[in-house]
Phi, psi and omega in degrees: 000127176282147172302157186297328181285346178264351180285142176246136178285128180304136179084003180233136180269144176287164181303320182293320180293319179296322180295318179295321179295320179296318178298321180292318181296321182276315188290321183296312176298324179298315180294324179294315179296318180298317179296321179297315180295326180290322183272341186303317181302336180293338180260007182255130174265121181225137176294346179276348180248107183222156173291147183303323183292338184262002181290151175286179180293150177295153179294150175276121185258130175254138175280111183285111189057030182096229174237081195289358172264354182247346180196160181301130185305147178055032171242164180297326177299316181297318180289324177295323177294322178298317178297316181300327182264014169090017177297140178277337182211169183233132179248140183203181184229138185242133166238166178238134178286169181291342178252033167072031177251115174289130180226166186261121179196134180275310189285160177282347171229178189255008189292318188288320190243014173221178179261030185298330180294336176274327185279306180224081184304323184292338182253010187294336180266000177292154179298149180302326184269016178261007182245159174277160178294327178304323178280313183302324183291346179271347185281149175270132184243020183231335184298325180301326183294322180286330183278315189269336184045076191292348182239142179293138178059039173294138176290142177300141178279150172293166180298321180294316180292327178299314180291324179294317179297322182298334186256011184290144177242168173291125181271152169286156173303322183299324179298316179296317181296325177298318178294315181297320179296315181298318184266359180057049180257144174289156176225145174217145187207156168265139181239119183271127178287131180297160180292172190301325183267005180288140181297341180251021183309317185254358183236010186297326180295314181295326178296314181294316179299319180298319179295319180296314181295324180292339181285347180066024175290150173299117183304332182293342179273355180268115175262102187274114184261323184303135183274340184292132177057039183297321179296322179296320179295319178298325179290315182288321187223079185296345182276348181296146174268123185266134183241132182256183176260184180284099178230175178292156178301324181297315180293320179295320178296320179298326179271002181059048181242129181242000177234144177230152177249111190224136168295129186303332181295333179287346182277347177293162179059248186276351186299315182295327178295000000 
């Protein structure tokens, strides 16, 4: 005789048996669906899934103002870091001093990336190109980077890089070109036209081209972006590669331009057409 708690009523399942049946009813379809989802990509043809041997060339990467999370933007430290991390080209911004020296600076004034507010507070809002090189060369262009940490989740700098960043100065264009020539890197840049009363208002393009040619860089590594006086640049330096903006194919063809520099957001909607 079985004890009463072990007896089962004929035609009725015990709680344990019902639980196992429920697990089977739910678990088996789940495992089948999971297996289907796991195997499904194998039957899908996608241009995004290719064998490594059939992939196209890797994209050419330019360091935007150098490597601005590793060193103060548009300084030699930043560009050296970009080279160190394998950038194929260097992107930067050029202004011209009142005494004809092209230098690297993005902003129209010096407040964000130099210590001009400490040095000459009254002139801190003046345009970057309203100063002589003798003055610009005295400014510090790295302390702000250590103080402000301009990018979220920046990796801590080593002690050596910390000290190097602290001592950065505004570089001349020639300094950057010497690095690019040595490392055989492509360069592309924005060139700001000086204000109306600047002594180089109408000759700034020829000054910049002269500095580039004097650097003995391979002209094919120069990606010329400024649209002003493009025909004149082609005459002075026929080896430069010219880069246009987002225009119609007809206008680009007319200017003999096959490369464009475009913010990706502009390519949505009608841009790609």
